[in-house]
XYZ file of C-alpha atoms in Angstrom:
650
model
C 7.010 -11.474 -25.461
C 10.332 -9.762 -24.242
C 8.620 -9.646 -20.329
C 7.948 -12.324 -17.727
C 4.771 -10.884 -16.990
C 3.034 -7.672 -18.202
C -0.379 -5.755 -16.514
C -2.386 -3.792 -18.583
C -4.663 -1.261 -17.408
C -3.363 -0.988 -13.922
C -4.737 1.199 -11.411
C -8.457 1.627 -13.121
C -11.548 0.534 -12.685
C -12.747 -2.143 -15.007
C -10.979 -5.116 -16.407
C -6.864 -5.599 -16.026
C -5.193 -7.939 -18.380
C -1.956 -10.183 -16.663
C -0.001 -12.276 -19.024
C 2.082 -14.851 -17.443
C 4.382 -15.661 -20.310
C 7.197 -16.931 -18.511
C 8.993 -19.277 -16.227
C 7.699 -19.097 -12.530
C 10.231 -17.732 -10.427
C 13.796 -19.179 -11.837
C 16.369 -17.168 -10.385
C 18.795 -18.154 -13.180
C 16.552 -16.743 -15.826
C 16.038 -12.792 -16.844
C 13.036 -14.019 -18.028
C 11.166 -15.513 -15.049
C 7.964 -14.457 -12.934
C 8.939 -14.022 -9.366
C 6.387 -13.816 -6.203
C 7.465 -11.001 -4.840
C 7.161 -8.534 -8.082
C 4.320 -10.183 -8.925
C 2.328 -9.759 -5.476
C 3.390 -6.346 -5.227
C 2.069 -5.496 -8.081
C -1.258 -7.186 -8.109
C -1.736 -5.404 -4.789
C -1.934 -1.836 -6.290
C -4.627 -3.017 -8.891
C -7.889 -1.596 -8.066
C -9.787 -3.682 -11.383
C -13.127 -5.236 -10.795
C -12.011 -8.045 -13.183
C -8.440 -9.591 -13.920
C -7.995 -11.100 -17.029
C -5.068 -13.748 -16.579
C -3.483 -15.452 -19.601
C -0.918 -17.611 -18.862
C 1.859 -19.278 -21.384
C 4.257 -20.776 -19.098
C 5.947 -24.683 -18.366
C 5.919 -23.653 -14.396
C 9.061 -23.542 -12.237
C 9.604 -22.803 -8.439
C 6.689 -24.092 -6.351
C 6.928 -21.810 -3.708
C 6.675 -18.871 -5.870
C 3.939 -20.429 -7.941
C 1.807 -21.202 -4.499
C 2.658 -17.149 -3.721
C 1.064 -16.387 -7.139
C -1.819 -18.505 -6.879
C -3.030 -17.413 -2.732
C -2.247 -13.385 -3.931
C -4.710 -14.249 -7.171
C -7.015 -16.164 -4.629
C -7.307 -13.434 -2.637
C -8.063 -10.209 -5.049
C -10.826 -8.960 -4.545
C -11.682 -9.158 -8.059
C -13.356 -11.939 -10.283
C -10.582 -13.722 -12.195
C -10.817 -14.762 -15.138
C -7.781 -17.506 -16.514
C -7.305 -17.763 -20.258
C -4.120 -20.422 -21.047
C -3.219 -19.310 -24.619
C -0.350 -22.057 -24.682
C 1.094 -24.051 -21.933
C 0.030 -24.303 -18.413
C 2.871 -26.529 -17.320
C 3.615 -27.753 -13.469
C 2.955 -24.693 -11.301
C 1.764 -23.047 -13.837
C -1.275 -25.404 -14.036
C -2.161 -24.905 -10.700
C -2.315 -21.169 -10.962
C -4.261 -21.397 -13.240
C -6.638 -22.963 -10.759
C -6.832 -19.257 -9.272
C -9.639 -18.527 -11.847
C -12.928 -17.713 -11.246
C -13.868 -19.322 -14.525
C -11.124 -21.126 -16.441
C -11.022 -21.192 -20.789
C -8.227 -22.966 -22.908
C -7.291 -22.520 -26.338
C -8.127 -25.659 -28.354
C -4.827 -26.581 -29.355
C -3.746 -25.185 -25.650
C -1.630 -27.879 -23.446
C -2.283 -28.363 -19.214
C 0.601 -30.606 -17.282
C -0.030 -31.851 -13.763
C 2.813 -33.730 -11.386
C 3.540 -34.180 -8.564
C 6.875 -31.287 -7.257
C 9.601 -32.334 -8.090
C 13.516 -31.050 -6.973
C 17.253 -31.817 -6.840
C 18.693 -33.084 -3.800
C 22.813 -33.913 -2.957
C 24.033 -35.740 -0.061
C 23.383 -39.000 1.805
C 20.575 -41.476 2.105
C 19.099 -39.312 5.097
C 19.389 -35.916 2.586
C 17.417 -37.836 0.246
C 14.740 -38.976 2.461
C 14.151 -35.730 3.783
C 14.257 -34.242 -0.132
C 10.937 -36.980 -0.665
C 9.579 -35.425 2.281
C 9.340 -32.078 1.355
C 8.534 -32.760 -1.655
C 5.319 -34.522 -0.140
C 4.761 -31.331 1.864
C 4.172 -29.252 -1.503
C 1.864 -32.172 -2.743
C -0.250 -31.937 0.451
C 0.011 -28.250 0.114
C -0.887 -28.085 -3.717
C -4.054 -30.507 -3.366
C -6.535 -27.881 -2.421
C -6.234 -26.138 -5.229
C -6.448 -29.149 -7.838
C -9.199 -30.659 -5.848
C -11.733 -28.276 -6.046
C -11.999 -28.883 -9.608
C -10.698 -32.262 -10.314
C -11.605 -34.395 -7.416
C -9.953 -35.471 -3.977
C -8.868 -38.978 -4.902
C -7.945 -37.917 -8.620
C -5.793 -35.085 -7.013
C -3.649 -36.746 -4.861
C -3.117 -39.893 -7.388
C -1.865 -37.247 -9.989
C 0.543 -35.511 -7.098
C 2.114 -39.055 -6.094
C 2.634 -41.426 -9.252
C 5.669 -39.958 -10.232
C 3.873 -38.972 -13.645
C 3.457 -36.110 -15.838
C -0.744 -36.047 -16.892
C -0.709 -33.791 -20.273
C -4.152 -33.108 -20.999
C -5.342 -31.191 -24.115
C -8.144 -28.636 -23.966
C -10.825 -31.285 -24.650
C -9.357 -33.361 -21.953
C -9.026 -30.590 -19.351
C -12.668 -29.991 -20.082
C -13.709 -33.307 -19.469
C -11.839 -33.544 -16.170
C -13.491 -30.369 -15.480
C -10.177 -28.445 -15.036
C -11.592 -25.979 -17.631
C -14.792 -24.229 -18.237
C -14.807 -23.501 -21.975
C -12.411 -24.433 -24.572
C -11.363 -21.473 -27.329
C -10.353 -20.797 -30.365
C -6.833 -22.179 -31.336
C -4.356 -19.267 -31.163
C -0.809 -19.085 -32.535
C 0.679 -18.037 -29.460
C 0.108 -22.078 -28.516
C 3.913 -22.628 -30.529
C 5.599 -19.613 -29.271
C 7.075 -21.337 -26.388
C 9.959 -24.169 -26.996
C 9.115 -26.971 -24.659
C 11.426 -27.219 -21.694
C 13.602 -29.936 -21.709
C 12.979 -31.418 -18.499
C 9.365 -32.045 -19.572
C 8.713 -35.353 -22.061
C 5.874 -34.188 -24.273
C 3.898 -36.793 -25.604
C 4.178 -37.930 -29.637
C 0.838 -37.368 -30.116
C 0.224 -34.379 -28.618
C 3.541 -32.480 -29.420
C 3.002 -30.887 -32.670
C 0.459 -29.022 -31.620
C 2.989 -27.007 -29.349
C 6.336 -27.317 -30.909
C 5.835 -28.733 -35.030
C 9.761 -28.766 -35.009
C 10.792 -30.746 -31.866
C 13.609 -29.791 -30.276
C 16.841 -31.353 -31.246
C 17.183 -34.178 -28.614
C 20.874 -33.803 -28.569
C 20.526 -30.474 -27.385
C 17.911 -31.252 -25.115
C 20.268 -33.663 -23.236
C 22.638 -30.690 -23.247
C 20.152 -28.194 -21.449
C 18.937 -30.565 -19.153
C 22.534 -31.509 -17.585
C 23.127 -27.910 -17.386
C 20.416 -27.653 -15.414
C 21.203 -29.954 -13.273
C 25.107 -29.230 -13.134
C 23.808 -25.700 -11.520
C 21.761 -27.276 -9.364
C 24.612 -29.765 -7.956
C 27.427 -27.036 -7.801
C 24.940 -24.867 -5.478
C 24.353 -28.152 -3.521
C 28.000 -28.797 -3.204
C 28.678 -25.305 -2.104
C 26.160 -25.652 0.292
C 26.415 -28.901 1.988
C 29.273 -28.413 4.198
C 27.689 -25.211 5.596
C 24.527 -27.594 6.743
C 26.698 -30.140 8.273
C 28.842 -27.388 10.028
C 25.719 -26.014 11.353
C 23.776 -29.509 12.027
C 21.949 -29.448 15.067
C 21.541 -25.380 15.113
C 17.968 -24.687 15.529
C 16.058 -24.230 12.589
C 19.034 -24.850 10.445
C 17.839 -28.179 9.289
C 14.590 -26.598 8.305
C 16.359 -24.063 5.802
C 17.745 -27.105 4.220
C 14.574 -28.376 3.474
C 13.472 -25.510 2.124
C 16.686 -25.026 0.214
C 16.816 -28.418 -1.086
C 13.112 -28.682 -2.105
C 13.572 -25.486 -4.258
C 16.608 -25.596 -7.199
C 15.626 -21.514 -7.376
C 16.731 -20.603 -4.369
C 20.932 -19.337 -4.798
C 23.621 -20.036 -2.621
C 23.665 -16.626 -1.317
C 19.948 -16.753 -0.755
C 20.579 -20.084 1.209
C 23.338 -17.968 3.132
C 20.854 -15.330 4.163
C 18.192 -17.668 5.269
C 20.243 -19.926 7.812
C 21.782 -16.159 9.278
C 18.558 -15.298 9.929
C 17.901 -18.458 11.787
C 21.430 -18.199 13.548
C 20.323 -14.534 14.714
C 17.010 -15.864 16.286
C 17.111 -15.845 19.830
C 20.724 -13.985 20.299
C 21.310 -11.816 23.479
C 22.554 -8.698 22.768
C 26.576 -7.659 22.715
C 26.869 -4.238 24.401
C 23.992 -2.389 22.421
C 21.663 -0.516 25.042
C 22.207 0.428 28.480
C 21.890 -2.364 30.884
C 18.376 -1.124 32.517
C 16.916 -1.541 29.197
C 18.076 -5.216 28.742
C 16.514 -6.655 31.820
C 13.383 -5.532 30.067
C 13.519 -7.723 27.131
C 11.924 -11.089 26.345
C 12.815 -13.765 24.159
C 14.166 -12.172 21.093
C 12.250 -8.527 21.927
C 15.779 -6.973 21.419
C 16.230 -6.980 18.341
C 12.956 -5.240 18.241
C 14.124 -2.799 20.629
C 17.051 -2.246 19.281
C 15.329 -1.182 16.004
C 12.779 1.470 17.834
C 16.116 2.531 19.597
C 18.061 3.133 16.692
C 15.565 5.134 14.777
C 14.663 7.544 17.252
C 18.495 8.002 17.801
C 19.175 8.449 14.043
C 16.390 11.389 13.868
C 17.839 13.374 16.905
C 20.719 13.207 15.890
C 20.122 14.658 12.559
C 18.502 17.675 14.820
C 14.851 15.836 14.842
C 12.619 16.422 17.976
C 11.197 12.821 18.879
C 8.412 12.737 21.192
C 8.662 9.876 24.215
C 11.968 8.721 22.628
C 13.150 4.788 23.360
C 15.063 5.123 26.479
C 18.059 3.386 24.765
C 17.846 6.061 22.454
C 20.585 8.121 24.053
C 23.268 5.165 24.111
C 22.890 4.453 20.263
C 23.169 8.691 19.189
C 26.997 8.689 18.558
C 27.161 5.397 16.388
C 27.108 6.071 12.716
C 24.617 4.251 10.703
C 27.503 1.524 9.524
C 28.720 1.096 12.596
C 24.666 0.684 13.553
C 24.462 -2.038 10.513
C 27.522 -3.984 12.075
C 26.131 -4.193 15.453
C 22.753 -5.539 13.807
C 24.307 -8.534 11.494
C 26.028 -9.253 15.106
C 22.539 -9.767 16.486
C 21.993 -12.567 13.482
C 25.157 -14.468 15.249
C 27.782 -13.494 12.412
C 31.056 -13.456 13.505
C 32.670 -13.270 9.851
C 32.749 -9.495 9.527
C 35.962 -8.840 10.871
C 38.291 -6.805 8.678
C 35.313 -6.279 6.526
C 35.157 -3.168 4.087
C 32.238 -0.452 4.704
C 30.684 -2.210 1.342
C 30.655 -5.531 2.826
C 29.096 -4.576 5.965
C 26.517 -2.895 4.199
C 26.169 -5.662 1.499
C 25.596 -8.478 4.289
C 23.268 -6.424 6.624
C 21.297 -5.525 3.535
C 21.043 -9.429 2.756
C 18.887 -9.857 6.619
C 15.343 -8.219 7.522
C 16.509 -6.115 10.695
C 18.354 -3.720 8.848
C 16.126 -2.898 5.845
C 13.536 -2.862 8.188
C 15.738 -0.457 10.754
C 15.583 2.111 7.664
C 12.287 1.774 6.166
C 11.864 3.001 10.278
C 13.905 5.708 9.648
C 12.429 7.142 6.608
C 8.541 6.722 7.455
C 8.636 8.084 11.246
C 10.756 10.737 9.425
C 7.466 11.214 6.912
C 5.134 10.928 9.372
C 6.573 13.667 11.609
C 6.950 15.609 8.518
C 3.242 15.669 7.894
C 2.372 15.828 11.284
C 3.929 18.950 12.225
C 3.621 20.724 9.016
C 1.157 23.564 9.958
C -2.062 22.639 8.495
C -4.707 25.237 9.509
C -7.439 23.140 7.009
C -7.156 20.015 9.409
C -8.927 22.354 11.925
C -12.561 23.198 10.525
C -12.557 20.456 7.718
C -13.981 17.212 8.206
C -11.863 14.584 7.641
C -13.633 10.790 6.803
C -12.289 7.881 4.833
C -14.062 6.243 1.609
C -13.509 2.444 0.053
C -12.229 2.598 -2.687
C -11.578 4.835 -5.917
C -14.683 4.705 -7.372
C -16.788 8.225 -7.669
C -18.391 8.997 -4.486
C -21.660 10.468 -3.692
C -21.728 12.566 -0.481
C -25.258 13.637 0.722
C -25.572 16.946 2.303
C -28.903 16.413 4.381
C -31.596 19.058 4.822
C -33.419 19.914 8.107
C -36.020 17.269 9.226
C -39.765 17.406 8.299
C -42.234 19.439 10.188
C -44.514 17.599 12.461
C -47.853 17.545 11.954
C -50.997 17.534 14.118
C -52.667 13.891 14.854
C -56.436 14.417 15.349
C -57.638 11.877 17.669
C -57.647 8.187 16.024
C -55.715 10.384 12.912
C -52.420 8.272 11.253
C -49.168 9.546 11.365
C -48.097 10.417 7.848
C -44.728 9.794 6.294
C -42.148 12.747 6.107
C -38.644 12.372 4.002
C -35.385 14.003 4.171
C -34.604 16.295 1.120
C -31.162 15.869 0.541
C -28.396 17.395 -2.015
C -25.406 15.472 -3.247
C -22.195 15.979 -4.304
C -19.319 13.917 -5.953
C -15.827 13.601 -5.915
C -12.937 10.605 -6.282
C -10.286 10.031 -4.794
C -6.773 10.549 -6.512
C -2.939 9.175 -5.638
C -0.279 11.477 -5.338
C 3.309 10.046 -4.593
C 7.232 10.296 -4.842
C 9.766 7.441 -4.677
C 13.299 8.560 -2.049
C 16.131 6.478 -2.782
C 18.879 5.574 -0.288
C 21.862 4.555 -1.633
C 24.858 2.668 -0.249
C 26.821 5.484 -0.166
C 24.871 7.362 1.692
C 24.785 4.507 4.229
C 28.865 4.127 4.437
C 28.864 8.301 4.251
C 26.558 8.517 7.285
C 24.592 11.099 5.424
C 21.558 11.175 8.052
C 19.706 14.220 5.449
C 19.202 11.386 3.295
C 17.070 9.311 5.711
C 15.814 11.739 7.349
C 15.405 15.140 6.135
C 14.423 13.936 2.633
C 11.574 12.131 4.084
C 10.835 14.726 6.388
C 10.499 16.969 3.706
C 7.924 14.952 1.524
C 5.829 14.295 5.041
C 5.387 18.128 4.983
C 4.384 18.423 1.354
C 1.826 15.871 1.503
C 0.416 17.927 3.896
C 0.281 21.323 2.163
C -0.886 19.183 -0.791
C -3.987 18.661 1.187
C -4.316 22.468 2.252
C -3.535 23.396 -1.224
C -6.502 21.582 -2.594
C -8.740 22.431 0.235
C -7.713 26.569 0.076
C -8.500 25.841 -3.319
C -11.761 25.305 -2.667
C -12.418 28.513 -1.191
C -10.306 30.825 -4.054
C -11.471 28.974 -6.810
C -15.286 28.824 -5.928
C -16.027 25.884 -7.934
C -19.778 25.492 -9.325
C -22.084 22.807 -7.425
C -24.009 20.310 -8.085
C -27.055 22.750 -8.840
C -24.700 24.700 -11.213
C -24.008 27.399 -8.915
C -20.575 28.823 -7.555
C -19.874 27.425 -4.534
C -20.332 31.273 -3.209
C -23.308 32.659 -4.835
C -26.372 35.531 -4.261
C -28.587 32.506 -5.228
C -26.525 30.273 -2.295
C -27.294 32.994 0.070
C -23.506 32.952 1.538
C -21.883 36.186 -0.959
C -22.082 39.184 0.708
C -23.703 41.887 -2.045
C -21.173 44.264 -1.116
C -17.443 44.323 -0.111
C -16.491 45.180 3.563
C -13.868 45.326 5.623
C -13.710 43.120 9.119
C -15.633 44.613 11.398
C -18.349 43.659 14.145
C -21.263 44.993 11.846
C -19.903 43.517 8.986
C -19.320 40.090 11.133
C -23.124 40.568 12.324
C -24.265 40.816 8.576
C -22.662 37.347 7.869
C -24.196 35.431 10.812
C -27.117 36.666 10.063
C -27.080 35.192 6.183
C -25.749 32.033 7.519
C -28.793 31.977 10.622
C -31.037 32.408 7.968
C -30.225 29.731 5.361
C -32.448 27.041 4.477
C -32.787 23.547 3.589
C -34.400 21.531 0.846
C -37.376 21.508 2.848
C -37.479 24.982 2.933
C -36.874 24.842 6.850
C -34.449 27.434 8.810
C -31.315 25.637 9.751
C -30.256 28.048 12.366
C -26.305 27.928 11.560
C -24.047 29.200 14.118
C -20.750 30.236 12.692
C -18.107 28.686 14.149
C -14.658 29.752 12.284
C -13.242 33.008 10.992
C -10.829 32.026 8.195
C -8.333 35.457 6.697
C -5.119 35.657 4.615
C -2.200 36.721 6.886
C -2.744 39.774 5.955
C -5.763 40.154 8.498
C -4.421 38.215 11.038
C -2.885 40.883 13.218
C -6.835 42.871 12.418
C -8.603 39.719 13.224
C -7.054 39.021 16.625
C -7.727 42.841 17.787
C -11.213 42.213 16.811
C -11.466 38.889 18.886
C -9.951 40.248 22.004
C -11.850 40.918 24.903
C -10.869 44.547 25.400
C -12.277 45.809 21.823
C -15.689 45.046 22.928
C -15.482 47.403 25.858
C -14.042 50.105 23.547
C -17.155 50.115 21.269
C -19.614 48.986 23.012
C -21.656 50.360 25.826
C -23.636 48.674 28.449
C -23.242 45.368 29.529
C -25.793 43.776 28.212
C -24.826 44.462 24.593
C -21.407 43.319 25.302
C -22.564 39.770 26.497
C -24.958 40.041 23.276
C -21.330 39.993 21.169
C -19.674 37.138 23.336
C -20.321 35.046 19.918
C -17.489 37.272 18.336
C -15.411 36.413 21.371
C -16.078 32.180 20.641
C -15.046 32.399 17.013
C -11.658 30.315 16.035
C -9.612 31.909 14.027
C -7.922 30.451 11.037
C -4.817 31.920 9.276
C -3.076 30.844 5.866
C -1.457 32.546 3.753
C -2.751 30.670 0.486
C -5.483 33.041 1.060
C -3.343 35.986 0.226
C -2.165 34.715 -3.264
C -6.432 35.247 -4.688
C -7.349 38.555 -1.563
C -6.178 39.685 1.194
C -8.780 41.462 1.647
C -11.173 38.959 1.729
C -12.501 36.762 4.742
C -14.603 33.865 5.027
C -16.876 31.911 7.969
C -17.510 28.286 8.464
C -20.060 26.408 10.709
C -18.575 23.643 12.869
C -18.759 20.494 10.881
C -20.757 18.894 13.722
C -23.538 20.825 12.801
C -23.362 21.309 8.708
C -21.503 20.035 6.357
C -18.944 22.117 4.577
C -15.653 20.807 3.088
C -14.735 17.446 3.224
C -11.143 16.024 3.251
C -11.188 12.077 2.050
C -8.227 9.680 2.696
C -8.813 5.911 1.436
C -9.712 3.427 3.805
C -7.229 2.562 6.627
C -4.841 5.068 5.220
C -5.937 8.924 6.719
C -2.296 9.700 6.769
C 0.835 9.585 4.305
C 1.531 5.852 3.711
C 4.550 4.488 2.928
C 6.038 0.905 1.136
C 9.712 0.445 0.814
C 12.003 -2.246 -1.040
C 15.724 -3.189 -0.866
C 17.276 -2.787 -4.094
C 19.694 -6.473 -4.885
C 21.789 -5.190 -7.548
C 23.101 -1.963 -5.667
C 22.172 -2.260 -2.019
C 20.093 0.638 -2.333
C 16.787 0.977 -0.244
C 14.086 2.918 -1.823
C 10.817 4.004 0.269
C 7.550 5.284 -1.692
C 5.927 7.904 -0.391
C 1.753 7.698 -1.065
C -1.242 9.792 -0.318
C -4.412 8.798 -1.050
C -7.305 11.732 -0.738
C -10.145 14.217 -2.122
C -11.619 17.477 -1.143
C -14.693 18.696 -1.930
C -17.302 21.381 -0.833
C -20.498 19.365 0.226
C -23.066 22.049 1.238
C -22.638 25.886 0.865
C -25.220 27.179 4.016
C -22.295 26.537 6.579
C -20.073 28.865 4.349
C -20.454 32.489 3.911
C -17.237 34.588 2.505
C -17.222 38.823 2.478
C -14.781 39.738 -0.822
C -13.762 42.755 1.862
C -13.356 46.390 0.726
C-alpha cells in the first residue's frame, strides 16, 4: 500500500471498503491517517455498509478518538476486518465495528496513552495527567466489549496486552476469527512497540535489526524533545495567560502536534476575549458582548468586501461602511490583531497572509465571502421554474417513488342499518434520484496580497447563478423533451388528454380549448378532477403577444357585453411565465400548468436540509490557498400530466 487510507466505492449505495493501512495521524510521516481527511471524507459516503480493514500500530490519540466517534456515528453498519496489526489507537478503532473479525495470524495491542513530556517535576505531573484524561476518555469504547474492570486495568498498568486472534476472541474483543492473510507481515513492527518472542514471527519472520531499532526510536524521541525545547520557553513566557496552560496539555500529551501547530493554538487562546483596536465605528462597539466582535467584525467585513466589488447586499452590517476602503490584507492584519499578536510589524504581504491563514477568523472571514457571494448568485439569478414548480426535499439518494394521487372515491348510499364500505385511492407513481452536481473555486495567496475581490466574489457569484439555471435547464427540459411516463406515454400525449390535436396560435379560443381539456381530465378512478389552469408558460418570443392578451383592455376590444367579459376574468388571473429555453425547441409553442396546490405537475427535489447551493471550504497548508466547493444536490421530474396541457402553436 503506497496510501494511508484508501475508500472504495464512495458515493454509492451498497457496501464501501476503508483500509486503514497506516500510522494514525503522525504529522512527521507522508504516510499517516489524519482526522480531519479522514472525517471529511467518510462524511460524503452515502454506503449502507462500510467495510473497514485496518493494518496499522496506532499513533496520535486524539486523531484516533476523531476516527473512531466519526465511524461511531455513520449511519451505516460497520463492519471491522484487522488483516494485520491493530496496534494502540488503532485497536480501539477498531472497536467502531458493528461486528469485529481478525485474521488468524492477525495481532491486537492495548495500553494505556502514552506521550513525551520536557520540563520540570510540575510538567511531568501534569504530562501523567493528561495522559489519564485519554484513559478515562478511551474506556468506553474498550468496555463495551471487554469489561469495565478489565478496561481500566489494561489503560493503567503501564503494559502493552498483545493478544492474538484466538485471544481477542476469547476476551470477546472479536467476533470471528479469519483466514490467515499475507498482508499480516507487510507491516515492519514499530520500534517503540516490544513484540513478544512468541508471538513475533507471525508478524515480522525477520525481526528487525535491534541496533537499528535503538536508532529509530531515539530519533523519535530527539524530534519530540527539540519541539519541546522550542516550545517551552513560549509556555513559561505566557504562564498564567488564560487557557495557555491548557494548550500545553494538549501539546504535551500529543508528540504529533508541530511547533507551528502549538504556535497557532496558544494565538488563538491569546485572541479570546480581545477588545477591538479601531475596527468599526464606535456605535457598533457598545453593542458587543464578550468576544461578539470578532464575530461582528467577520459579518462586517464580508458584506463590505461584496459592495465593494459592485455587489448589492441587502440589510448590510452597519459597520459595513467603515471596513469598504481596507484591502483584504490590510483586513487579514487587523484580524491576527484581534488574536493579540503584536509580532507582525515589518511583516511582508506573505507573512501576513501566512499567519492569519494559520487562525480560524480569517479562513472563516472568506469561506463568508465566497458562499454569501454563491448564495446571492443563485438567489437572484432569474429562475422563472421556481415559480409554478414544486419544490420538496427527499432523504437520501436512493430512487424515489412519488405518488401522483387520483380524485377520492364516490360516496355511496347507506340504507338504514347498511355498513359503510371501504373506498381506496388509485394512485400513479413516478421515479426519479437525486444527482450531485459541483465545482471546486480556488483562492490563492496572491489573489489575497493582489486584493483581487473578482476572485472571492464574482467567481462565486457566478457559479451561484449557474446552479440555478442548472435547475431551470433540467426542469425546461422537461417540457421540450416530453419524456415518456410511467405508463409509457409522452409526457404530452392524445392518450394523456393534454396535446392539443391541432397547432394554434395564442388566442382566447385557443386558451378556452386548453382549459377545457385540462377541466375535463380524469383520475384513476375515472372521476373529473376539475383542473383550473393556473400558469401560461411561452418562449420570449410570445411574451410581448401574451401580455396583450392578459391585459384588461383586450377583453373590451373583442368582447361584447358585460357579462361575457366577467365570463373571461380567468384569462385575466393567469401568471405568466417567460424563458427563453423555450425558444431553442418552439417559439411558437405555449404551454399551461395547474397550481401545484391543486395537482401535481413537476417536481424540483433538493436533498434533505440542503434546498439551496451548499457549500464546504478548506485552507490549503502547503500554499495558503483557500478552496470553497460549490454543491447542489437535486432532481426534476414530471409527476402527473392532467395539470399540464401544451398547444405546439401554428
Amino acid at each position: 500500500m503506497n496510501k494511508p487510507f484508501e475508500i472504495r466505492g464512495a458515493g454509492q449505495r451498497g457496501t464501501t471498503e476503508i483500509l486503514i493501512y497506516g500510522d494514525i495521524g503522525d504529522s512527521w510521516s507522508d504516510e499517516s491517517v489524519q482526522a480531519a481527511d479522514f472525517v471529511r471524507d467518510l462524511q460524503q459516503i452515502q454506503a449502507d455498509v462500510l467495510n473497514v480493514r485496518i493494518n496499522s500500530y496506532g499513533g496520535a490519540v486524539s486523531d484516533g478518538i476523531a476516527i473512531y466517534n466519526a465511524l461511531r456515528r455513520h449511519p451505516a453498519k460497520v463492519n471491522v476486518e484487522i488483516d494485520g496489526v491493530a496496534v494502540s489507537i488503532a485497536s480501539l478503532i477498531a472497536m467502531a465495528g458493528d461486528t469485529i473479525s481478525m485474521a488468524e495470524n492477525a495481532l491486537m495491542m492495548i495500553h494505556a496513552p502514552w506521550g513525551a513530556a520536557a520540563g520540570n517535576s510540575k510538567d511531568m505531573r501534569e504530562m501523567a495527567a493528561m495522559l489519564d484524561k485519554f484513559a478515562d476518555a478511551m474506556t468506553s469504547a474498550y468496555a463495551g466489549r471487554l469489561g469495565t474492570d478489565t478496561t481500566k486495568q489494561w489503560l493503567s498498568d503501564g503494559e502493552d496486552h498483545w493478544l492474538t486472534a484466538s485471544e481477542a476472541f476469547e476476551h470477546g474483543l472479536v467476533d470471528e476469527i479469519g483466514a490467515a492473510l499475507d498482508i499480516a507481515a507487510s507491516l515492519p513492527p514499530k520500534q517503540r512497540f516490544t513484540i513478544p518472542e512468541a508471538i513475533m514471527p507471525k508478524t515480522d519472520p525477520t525481526k528487525s535489526d535491534p541496533n537499528l531499532a535503538k536508532q529509530a526510536e531515539g530519533a523519535v524521541l530527539a524530534r519530540i524533545q527539540a519541539r519541546n525545547n522550542e516550545l517551552m520557553p513560549i509556555f513559561n513566557t505566557l504562564a498564567g495567560k488564560p487557557g495557555i496552560a491548557e494548550v500545553k496539555e494538549r501539546v504535551l500529551a500529543d508528540p504529533t502536534v508541530t511547533a507551528d501547530q502549538a504556535r497557532a493554538m496558544m494565538l488563538d487562546e491569546l485572541g479570546k476575549g480581545v477588545e477591538p483596536i479601531n475596527q468599526v465605528a464606535p456605535q457598533s462597539q457598545a453593542a458587543w458582548g464578550d468576544n461578539a466582535h470578532q464575530r461582528d467584525f467577520k459579518d462586517a467585513a464580508v458584506d463590505a468586501m461584496l459592495q465593494r466589488a459592485g455587489i448589492t447586499v441587502d440589510n448590510p452590517h452597519p459597520a459595513a461602511a467603515d471596513l469598504r476602503g481596507r484591502s483584504v490584507l490590510n483586513i487579514a492584519e487587523t484580524m491576527i490583531g484581534h488574536r493579540g499578536s503584536t509580532f507582525l510589524g515589518g511583516a511582508s504581504p506573505s507573512e501576513i497572509v501566512q499567519a492569519a491563514m494559520s487562525t480560524s477568523d480569517f479562513p472563516e472571514l472568506l469561506s463568508g465571502v465566497a458562499n454569501k457571494s454563491l448564495m446571492l448568485g443563485y438567489e437572484r439569478e432569474p429562475a422563472s421554474h421556481r415559480i409554478w414548480t414544486r419544490e420538496t426535499e427527499v432523504a437520501d439518494f436512493k430512487p424515489n417513488k412519488r405518488i401522483a394521487l387520483s380524485e377520492a372515491p364516490g360516496l355511496l348510499e347507506i340504507p338504514e342499518h347498511g355498513t359503510y364500505k371501504e373506498g381506496h385511492l388509485s394512485d400513479r407513481a413516478e421515479s426519479y434520484q437525486l444527482k450531485t452536481y459541483g465545482r471546486i473555486m480556488k483562492l490563492t495567496r496572491q489573489a489575497i496580497i493582489n486584493d483581487d475581490l473578482g476572485g472571492f466574489t464574482r467567481i462565486p457569484l457566478a457559479f451561484g447563478a449557474s446552479a440555478a439555471r442548472l435547475e431551470a435547464d433540467k426542469v425546461y427540459g422537461l417540457l421540450t423533451s416530453n419524456p415518456n411516463m410511467s405508463d409509457n406515454h409522452p409526457l404530452f400525449s392524445v392518450e394523456h388528454s393534454n396535446l392539443a390535436g391541432t397547432g394554434a396560435p395564442l388566442s382566447v379560443p385557443t386558451l378556452s380549448a386548453a382549459r377545457k381539456a385540462m377541466r375535463n381530465q380524469k383520475g384513476p378512478n375515472d372521476g373529473y378532477l376539475n383542473i383550473i389552469p393556473r400558469y401560461l408558460i411561452v418562449p420570449t418570443a410570445m411574451e410581448s403577444e401574451a401580455m396583450v392578451l392578459l391585459a384588461n383592455e383586450h377583453f373590451e376590444r373583442v368582447v361584447d357585453g358585460d357579462a361575457l367579459r366577467s365570463g373571461l376574468a380567468w384569462v385575466k388571473q393567469l401568471e405568466l411565465v417567460v424563458d427563453p429555453r423555450l425558444d431553442a425547441d418552439s417559439t411558437d409553442a405555449w404551454y399551461l400548468a395547474g397550481s401545484t396546490s391543486q395537482v401535481d405537475t413537476v417536481e424540483l427535489a433538493h436533498l434533505d436540509g440542503w434546498r439551496n447551493v451548499f457549500t464546504e471550504d478548506q485552507h490549503n497548508f502547503k500554499d495558503d490557498s483557500y478552496e470553497v466547493k460549490a454543491r447542489l444536490d437535486f432532481a426534476c421530474q414530471a409527476i402527473d400530466w392532467v395539470g399540464l396541457f401544451k398547444n405546439p402553436g401554428q
